[in-house]
Short mmCIF file of C-alpha atoms in Angstrom, two decimals:
data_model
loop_
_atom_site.label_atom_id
_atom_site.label_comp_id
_atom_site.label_asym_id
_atom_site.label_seq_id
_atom_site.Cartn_x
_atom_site.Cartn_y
_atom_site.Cartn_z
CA UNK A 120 -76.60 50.02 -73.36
CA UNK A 121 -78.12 47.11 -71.92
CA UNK A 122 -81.10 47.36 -74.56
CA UNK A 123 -78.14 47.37 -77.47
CA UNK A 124 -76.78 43.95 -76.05
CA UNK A 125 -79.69 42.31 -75.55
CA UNK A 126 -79.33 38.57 -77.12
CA UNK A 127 -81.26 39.61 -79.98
CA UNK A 128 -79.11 42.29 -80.87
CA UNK A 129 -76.14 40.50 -79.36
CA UNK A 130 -76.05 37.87 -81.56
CA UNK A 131 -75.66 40.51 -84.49
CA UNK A 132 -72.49 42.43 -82.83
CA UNK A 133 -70.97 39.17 -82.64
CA UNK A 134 -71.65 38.66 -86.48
CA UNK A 135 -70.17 41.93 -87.19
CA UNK A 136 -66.86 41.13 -85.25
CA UNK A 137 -66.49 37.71 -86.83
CA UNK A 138 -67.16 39.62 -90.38
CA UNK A 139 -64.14 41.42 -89.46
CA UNK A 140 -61.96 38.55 -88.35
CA UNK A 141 -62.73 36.77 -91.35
CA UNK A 142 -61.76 39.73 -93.72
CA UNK A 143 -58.19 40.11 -92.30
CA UNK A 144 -58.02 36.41 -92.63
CA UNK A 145 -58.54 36.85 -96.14
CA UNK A 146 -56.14 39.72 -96.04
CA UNK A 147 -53.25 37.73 -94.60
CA UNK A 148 -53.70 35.06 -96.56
CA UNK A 149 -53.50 36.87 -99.64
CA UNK A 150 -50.26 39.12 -99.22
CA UNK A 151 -47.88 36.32 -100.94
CA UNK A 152 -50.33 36.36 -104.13
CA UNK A 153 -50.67 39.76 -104.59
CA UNK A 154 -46.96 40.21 -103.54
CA UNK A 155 -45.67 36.93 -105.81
CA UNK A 156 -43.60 38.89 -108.89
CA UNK A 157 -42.02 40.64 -105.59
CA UNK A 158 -41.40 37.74 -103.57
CA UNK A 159 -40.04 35.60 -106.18
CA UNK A 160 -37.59 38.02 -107.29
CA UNK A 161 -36.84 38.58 -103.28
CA UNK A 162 -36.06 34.78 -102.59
CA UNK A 163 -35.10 33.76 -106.22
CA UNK A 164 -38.16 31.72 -107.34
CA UNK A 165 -39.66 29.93 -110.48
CA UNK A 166 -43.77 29.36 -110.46
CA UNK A 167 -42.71 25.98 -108.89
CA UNK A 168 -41.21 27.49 -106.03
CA UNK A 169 -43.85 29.76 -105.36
CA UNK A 170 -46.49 26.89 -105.62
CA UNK A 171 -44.19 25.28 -102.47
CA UNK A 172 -45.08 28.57 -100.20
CA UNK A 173 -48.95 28.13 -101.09
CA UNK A 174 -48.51 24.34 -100.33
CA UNK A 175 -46.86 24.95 -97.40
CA UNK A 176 -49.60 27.38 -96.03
CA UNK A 177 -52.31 24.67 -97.50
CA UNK A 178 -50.90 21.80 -96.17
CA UNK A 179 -50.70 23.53 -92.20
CA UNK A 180 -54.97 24.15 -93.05
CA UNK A 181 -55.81 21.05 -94.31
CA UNK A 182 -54.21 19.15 -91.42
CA UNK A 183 -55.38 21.45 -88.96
CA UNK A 184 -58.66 22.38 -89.51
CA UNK A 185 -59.97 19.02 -89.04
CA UNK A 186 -58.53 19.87 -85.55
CA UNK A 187 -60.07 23.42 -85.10
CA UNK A 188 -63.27 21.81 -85.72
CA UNK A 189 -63.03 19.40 -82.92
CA UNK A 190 -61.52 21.89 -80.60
CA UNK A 191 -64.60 24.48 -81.57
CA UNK A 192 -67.11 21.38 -80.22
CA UNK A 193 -65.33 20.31 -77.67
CA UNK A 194 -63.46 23.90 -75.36
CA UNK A 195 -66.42 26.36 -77.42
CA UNK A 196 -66.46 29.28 -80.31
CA UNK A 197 -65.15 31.68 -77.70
CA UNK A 198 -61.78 30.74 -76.43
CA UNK A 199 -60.57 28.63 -79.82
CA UNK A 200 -61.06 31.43 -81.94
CA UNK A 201 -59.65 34.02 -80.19
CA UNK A 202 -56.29 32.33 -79.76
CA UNK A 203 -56.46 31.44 -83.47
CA UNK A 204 -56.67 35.32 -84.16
CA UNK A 205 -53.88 35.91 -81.38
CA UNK A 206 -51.50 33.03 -83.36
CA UNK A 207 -52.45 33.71 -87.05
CA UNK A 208 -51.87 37.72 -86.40
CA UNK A 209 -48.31 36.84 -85.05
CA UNK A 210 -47.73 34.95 -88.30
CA UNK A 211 -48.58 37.57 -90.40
CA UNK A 212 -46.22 39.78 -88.44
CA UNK A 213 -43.39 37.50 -88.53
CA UNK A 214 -43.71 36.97 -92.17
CA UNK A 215 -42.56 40.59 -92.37
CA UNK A 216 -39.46 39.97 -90.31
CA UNK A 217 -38.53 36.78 -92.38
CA UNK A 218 -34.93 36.82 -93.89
CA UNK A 219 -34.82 33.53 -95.70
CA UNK A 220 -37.26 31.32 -97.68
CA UNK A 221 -36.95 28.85 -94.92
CA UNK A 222 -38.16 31.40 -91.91
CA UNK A 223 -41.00 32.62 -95.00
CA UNK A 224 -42.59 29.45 -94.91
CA UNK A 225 -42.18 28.68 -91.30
CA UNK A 226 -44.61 31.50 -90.57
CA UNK A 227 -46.84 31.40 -93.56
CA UNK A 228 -47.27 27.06 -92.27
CA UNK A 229 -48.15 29.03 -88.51
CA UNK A 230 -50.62 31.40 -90.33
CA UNK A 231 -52.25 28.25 -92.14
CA UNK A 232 -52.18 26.13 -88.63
CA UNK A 233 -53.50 29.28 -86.97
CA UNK A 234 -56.36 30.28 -89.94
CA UNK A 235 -58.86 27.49 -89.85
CA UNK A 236 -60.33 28.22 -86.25
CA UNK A 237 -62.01 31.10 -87.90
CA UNK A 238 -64.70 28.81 -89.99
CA UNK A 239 -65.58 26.44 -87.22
CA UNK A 240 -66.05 29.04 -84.99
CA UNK A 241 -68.26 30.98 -87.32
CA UNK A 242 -70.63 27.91 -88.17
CA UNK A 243 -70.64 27.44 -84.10
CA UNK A 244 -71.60 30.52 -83.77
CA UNK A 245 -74.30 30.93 -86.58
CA UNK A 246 -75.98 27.32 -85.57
CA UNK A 247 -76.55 28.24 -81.62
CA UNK A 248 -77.19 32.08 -81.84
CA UNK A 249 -79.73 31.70 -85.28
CA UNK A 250 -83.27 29.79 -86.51
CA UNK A 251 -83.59 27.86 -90.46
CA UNK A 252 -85.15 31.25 -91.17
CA UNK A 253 -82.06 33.52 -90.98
CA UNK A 254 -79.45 31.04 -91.14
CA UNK A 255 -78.31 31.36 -94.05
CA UNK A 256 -78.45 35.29 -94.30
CA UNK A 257 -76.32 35.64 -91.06
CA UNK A 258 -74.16 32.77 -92.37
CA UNK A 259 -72.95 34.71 -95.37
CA UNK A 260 -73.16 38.28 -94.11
CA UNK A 261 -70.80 36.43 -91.58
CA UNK A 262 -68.58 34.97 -93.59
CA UNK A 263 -69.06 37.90 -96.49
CA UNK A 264 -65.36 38.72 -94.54
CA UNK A 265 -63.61 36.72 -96.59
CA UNK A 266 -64.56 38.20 -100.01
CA UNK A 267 -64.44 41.18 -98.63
CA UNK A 268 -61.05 40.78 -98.34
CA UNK A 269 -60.23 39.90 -100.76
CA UNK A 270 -61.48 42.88 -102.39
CA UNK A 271 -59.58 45.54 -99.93
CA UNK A 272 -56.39 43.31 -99.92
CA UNK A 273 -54.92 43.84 -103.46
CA UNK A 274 -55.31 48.34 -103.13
CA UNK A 275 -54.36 47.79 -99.55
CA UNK A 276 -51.26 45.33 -100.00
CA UNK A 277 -50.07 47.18 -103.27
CA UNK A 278 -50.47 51.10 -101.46
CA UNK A 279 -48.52 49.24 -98.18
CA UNK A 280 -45.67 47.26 -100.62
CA UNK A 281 -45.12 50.47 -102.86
CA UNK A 282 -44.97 53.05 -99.96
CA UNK A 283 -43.57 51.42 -97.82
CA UNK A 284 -41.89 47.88 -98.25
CA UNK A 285 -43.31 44.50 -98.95
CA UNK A 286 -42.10 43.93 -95.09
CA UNK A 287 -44.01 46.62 -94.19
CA UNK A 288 -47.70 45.03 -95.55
CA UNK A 289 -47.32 41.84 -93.76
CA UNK A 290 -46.53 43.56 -90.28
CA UNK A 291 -49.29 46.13 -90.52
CA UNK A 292 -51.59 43.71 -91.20
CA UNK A 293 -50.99 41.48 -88.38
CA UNK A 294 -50.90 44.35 -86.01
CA UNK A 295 -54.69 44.40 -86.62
CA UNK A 296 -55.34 41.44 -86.04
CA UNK A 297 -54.20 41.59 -82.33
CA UNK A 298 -56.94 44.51 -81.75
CA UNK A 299 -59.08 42.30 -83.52
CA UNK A 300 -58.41 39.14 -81.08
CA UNK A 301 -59.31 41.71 -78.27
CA UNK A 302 -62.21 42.48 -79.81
CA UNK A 303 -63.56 39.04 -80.05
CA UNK A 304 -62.94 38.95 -76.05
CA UNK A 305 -64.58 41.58 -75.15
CA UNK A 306 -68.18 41.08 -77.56
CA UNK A 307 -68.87 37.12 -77.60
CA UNK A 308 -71.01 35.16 -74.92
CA UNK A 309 -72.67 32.14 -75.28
CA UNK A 310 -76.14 32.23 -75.88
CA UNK A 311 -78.94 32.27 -73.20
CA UNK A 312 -81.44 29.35 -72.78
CA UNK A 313 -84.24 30.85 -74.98
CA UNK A 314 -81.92 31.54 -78.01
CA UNK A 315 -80.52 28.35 -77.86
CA UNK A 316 -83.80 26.86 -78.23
CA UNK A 317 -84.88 28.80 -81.00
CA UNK A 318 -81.66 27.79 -82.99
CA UNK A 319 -82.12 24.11 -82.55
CA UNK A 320 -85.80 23.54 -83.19
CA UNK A 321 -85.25 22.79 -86.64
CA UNK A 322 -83.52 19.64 -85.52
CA UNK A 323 -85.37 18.53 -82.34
CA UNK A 324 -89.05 20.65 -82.59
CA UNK A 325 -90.28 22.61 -80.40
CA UNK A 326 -89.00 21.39 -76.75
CA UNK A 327 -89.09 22.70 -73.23
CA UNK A 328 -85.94 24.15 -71.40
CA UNK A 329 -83.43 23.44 -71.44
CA UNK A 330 -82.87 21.88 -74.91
CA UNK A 331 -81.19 18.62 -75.55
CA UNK A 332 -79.06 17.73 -78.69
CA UNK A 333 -78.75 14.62 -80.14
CA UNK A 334 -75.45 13.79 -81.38
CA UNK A 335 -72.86 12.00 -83.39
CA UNK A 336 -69.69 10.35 -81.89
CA UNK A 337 -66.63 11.51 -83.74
CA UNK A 338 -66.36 7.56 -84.56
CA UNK A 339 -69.84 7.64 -85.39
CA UNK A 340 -69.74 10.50 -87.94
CA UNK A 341 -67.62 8.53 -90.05
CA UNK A 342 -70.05 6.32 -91.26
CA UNK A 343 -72.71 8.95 -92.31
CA UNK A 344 -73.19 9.37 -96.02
CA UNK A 345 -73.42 13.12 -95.86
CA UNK A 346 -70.18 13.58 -93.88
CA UNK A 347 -68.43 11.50 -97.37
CA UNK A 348 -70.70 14.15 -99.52
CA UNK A 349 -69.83 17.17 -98.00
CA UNK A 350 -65.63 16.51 -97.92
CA UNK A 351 -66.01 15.30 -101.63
CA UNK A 352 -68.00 18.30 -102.36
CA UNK A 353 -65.26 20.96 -100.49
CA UNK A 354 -62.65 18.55 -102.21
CA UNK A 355 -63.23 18.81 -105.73
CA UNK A 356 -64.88 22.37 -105.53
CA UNK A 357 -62.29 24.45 -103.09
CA UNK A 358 -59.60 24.72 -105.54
CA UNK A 359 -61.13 26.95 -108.16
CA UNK A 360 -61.21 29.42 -105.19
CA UNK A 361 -58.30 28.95 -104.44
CA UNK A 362 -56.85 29.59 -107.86
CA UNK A 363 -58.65 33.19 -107.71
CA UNK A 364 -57.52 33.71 -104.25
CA UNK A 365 -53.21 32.33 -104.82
CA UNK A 366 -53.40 32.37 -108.25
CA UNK A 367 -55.45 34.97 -110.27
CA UNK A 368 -53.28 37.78 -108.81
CA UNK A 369 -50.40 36.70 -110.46
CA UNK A 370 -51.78 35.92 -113.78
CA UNK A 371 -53.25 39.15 -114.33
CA UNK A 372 -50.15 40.38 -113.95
CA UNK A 373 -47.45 37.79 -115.64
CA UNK A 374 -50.81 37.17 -117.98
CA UNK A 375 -52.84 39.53 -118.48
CA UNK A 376 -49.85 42.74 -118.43
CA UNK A 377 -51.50 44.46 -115.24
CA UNK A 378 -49.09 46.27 -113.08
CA UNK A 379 -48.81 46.03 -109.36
CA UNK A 380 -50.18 49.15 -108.94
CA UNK A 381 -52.93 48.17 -111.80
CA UNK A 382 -53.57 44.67 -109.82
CA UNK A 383 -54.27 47.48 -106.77
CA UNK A 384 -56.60 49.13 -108.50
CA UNK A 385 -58.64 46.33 -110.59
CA UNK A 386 -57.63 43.09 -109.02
CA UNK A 387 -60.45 43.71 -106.14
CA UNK A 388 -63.64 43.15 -108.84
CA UNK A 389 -64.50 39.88 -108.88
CA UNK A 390 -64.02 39.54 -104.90
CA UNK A 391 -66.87 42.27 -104.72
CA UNK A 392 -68.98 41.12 -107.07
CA UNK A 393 -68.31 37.57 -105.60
CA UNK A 394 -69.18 39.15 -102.47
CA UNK A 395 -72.63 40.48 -103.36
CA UNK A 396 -73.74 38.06 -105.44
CA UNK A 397 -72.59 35.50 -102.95
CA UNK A 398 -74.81 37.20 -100.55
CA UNK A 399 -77.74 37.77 -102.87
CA UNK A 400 -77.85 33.70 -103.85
CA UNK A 401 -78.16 33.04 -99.83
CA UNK A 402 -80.96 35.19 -99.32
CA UNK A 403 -82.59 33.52 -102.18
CA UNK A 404 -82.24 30.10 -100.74
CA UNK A 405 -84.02 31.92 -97.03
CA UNK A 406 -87.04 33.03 -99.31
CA UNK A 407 -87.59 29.75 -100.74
CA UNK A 408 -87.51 28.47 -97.10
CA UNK A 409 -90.26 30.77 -95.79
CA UNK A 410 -91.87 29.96 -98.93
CA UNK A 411 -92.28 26.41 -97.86
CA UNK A 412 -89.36 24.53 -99.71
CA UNK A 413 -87.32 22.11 -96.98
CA UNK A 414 -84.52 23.98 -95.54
CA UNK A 415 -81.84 21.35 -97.37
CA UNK A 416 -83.70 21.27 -100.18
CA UNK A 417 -83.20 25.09 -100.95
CA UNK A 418 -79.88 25.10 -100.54
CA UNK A 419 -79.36 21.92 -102.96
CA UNK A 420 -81.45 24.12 -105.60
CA UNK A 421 -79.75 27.47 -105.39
CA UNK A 422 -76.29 25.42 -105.47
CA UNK A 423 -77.14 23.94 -108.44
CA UNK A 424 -77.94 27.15 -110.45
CA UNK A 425 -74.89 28.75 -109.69
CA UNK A 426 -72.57 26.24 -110.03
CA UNK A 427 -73.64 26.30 -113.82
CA UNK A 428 -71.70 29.41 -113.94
CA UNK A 429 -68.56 27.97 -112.95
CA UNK A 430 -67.19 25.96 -116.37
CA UNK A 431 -66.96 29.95 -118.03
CA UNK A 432 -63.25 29.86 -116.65
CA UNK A 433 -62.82 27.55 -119.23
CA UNK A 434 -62.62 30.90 -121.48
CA UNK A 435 -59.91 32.64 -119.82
CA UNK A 436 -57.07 31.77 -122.10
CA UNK A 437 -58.75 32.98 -125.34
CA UNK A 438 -59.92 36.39 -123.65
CA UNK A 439 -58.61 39.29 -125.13
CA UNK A 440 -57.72 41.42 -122.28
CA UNK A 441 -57.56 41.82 -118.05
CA UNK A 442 -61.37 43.77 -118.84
CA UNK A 443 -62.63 40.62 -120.15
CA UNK A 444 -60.57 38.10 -117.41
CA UNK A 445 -61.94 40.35 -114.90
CA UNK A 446 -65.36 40.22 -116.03
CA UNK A 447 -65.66 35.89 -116.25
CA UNK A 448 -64.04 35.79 -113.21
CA UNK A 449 -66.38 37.42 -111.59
CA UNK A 450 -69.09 35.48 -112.52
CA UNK A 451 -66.95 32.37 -112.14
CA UNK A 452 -66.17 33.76 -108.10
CA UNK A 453 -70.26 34.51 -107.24
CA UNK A 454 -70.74 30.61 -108.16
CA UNK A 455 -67.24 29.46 -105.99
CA UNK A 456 -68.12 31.84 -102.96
CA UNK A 457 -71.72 30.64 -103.28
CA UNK A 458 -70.86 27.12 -102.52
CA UNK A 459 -68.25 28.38 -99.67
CA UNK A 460 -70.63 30.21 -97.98
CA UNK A 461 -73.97 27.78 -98.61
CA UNK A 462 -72.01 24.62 -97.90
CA UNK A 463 -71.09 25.47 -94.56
CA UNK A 464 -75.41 26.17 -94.23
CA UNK A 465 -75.87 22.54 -95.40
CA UNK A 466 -73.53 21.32 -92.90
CA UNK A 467 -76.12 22.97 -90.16
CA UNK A 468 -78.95 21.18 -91.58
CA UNK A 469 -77.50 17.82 -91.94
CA UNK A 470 -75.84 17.34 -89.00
CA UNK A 471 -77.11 18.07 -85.18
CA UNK A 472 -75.88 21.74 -83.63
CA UNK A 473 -72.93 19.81 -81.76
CA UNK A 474 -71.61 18.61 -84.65
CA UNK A 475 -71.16 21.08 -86.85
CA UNK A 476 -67.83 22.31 -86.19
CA UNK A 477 -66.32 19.21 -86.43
CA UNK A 478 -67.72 18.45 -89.61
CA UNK A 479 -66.87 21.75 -91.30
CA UNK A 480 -63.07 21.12 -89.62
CA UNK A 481 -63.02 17.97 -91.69
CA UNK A 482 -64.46 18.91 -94.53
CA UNK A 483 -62.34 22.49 -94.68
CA UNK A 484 -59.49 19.88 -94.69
CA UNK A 485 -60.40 18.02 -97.45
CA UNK A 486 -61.35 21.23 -98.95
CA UNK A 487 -57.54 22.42 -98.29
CA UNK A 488 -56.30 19.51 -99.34
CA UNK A 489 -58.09 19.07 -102.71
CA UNK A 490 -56.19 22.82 -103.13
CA UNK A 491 -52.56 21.34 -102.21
CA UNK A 492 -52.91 18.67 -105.28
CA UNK A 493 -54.57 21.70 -107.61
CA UNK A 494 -51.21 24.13 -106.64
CA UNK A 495 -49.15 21.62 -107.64
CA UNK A 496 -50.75 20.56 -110.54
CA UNK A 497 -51.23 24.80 -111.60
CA UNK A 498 -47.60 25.26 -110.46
CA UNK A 499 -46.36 22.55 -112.81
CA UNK A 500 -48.30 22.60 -115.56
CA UNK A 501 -49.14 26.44 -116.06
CA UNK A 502 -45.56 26.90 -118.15
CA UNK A 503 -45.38 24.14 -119.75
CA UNK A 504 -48.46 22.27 -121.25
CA UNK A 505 -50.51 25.76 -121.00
CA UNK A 506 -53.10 27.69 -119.03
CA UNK A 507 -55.73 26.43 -121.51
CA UNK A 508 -55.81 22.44 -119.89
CA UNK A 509 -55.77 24.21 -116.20
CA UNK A 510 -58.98 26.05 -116.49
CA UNK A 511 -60.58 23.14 -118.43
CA UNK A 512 -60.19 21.02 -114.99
CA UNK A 513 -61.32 23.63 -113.58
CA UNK A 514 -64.38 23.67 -115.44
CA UNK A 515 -65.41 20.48 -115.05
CA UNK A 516 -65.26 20.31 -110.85
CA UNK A 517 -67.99 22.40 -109.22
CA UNK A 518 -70.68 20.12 -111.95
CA UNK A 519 -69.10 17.03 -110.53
CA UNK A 520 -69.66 18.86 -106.92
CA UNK A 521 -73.29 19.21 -108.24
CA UNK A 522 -73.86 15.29 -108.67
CA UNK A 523 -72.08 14.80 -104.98
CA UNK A 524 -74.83 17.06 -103.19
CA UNK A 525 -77.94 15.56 -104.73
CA UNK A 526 -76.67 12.17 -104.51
CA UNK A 527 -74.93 12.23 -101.10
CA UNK A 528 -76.17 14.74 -98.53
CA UNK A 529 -79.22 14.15 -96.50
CA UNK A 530 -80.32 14.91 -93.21
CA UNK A 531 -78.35 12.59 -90.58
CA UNK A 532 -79.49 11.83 -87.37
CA UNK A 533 -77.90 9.68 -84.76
CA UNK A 534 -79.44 6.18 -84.61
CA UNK A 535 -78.95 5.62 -80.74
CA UNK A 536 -80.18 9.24 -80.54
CA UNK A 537 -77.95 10.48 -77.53
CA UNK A 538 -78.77 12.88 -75.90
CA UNK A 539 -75.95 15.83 -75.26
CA UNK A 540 -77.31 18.55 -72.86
CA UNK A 541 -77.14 22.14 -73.77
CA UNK A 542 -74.79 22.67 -70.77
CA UNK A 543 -72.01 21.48 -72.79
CA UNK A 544 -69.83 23.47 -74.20
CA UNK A 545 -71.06 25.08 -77.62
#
């Protein structure tokens, strides 16, 4: 037993649980758009009114993870993320008990407050526990939760809503997550001194213990050019994944003719092949780093292949069927969870180890909030100038992400060069 949680192997039990974490989040977070034709006809909504319940979810992230990103720095990985799984689970449940539109969005604005400690955490996590050379693999195996997700949620949701009750989904669901925020308890430590220095020698070199981190003032991390890149970057590319997470549910169906049931059975495609493909394009960017290529420079290269796949959603008004939706979607979500998953890897490598939550808090607020605007924009103009002009802006913003990252993200390092010791919290 002691052999199985050895640091080494540790480090990849703690992976597993976060995958987890992050696939419920996904799960939550997805019941309203899987459930919309249900829950508008429940609380008497137009497209509008369901674009207000996203918003109100997106607006709680966006202001808060700029928060859970400080918090992860400053109190550690271990104790702000398993609180966030404690409060976002009792959202979930509550959400089942709701009555009223009013007590709906009161607990789907907890579940958004409560969600973003997840990604912080993770990138904590990943930048102290792993070197350069696995990074990027552990990153998206780690976060590989939330496509994952979003493949079991649409069977699972739809078997849950049509056996049971659309009540019943949301408090199942958050049941799990409470075993879940046990879980997390009982499996993460902080790393020891010699895995700790392994992690950070990509920023200082090799060093004696224990290791010491330079670092960024929040103040300070204003005025780096990267921090600007990366929140324009999550800004202007987020909300095409958040149209196939809110969004692409309901337009199969109101669409694309799909049933519930149908959406069940189909709807999970383009999260899987998302999912592998996602996972596929990060290994790639590790093999061109043990082949030599600059750790930031690999991830700026495989970024910019795959986001050449993104403008096909352009095409999904003049498909011909929920086969053929299905199928550019997919390819469309490999190039959007690509950039979720790498972007957070390119916020490691420009920015010292005790920074990184807090810049992945602010930039997974931008990120949120570059989704609020795009709901509002989908909710209003979906019925009424057409689908067609919404997935032409659509097209347009991971290409206009492409010129942010080669323009705008460097390595940063503090100028004063401060020195943080490792005893801090992670």
């Amino acid at each position: 037993m002691t052999k199985l949680f050895r640091p080494e192997n540790r480090r990849w039990w703690i992976i597993a649980v976060i995958f987890i974490a992050i696939v419920f989040n996904y799960v939550d977070r997805q019941v309203v758009s899987i459930l919309k034709p249900v829950l508008k006809n429940e609380f008497q909504l137009d497209d509008n009114g369901y674009a207000v319940i996203i918003n109100v979810f997106t607006i709680c992230y966006a202001l808060m993870y700029p928060v859970t990103g400080w918090m992860v720095d400053r109190f550690g990985a271990k104790v702000v993320m398993f609180y966030g799984v404690l409060t976002w689970s009792i959202a979930c449940i509550g959400g089942g008990f709701a009555r009223s539109l009013g007590q709906l969005a009161f607990f789907r604005g907890l579940l958004g407050a409560a969600e973003p400690t997840n990604f912080p955490s993770q990138l904590k996590v990943v930048a102290i526990w792993f070197p350069g050379k696995l990074r990027a693999t552990a990153n998206s195996l780690c976060v590989a939760g939330s496509s994952i997700g979003a493949i079991i949620a649409p069977p699972l949701v739809a078997w849950l809503a049509i056996q049971y009750s659309w009540q019943t989904a949301f408090i199942v669901l958050g049941a799990v997550g409470l075993v879940i925020a046990v879980l997390w308890k009982l499996v993460y430590q902080d790393p020891p001194a010699h895995i700790m220095q392994e992690a950070v020698q990509d920023e200082t070199g090799p060093v004696d213990q224990p290791v010491p981190v330079a670092a960024f003032s929040w103040k300070q991390l204003w005025t780096t050019k990267s921090l600007w890149g990366v929140l324009l970057i999550r800004f202007v590319s987020d909300p095409v994944w958040y149209f196939c997470l809110f969004w692409l549910p309901g337009y199969l169906q109101e669409q694309s003719g799909l049933s519930l049931a149908q959406v069940g059975m189909f709807g999970w495609i383009p999260f899987l092949v998302a999912d592998l493909g996602a996972i596929g394009t990060s290994a790639w960017s590790d093999r061109l780093v043990k082949k030599g290529y600059a750790p930031l420079r690999a991830r700026k290269l495989m970024l910019t292949v795959t986001a050449c796949f993104a403008p096909l959603c352009a095409l999904a008004p003049y498909l011909p069927n929920a086969a053929s939706t299905l199928a550019v979607f997919s390819i469309v979500a490999v190039a959007c969870l690509s950039w979720l998953f790498t972007i957070s890897v390119v916020v490691a490598e420009a920015f010292p180890v005790k920074n990184v939550a807090s810049v992945l808090g602010i930039a997974g607020g931008f990120g949120a909030l570059g989704a609020v605007l795009f709901n509002s924009f989908v909710g209003s103009l979906m019925g009424t100038v057409g689908a067609d002009k919404v997935f032409l802006a659509m097209a347009v913003l991971h290409p206009i992400a492409i010129f942010i990252l080669w323009t705008m993200i460097r390595k940063e390092q503090p100028k004063n060069k401060s020195i943080i010791s490792k005893t801090n919290q992670l």
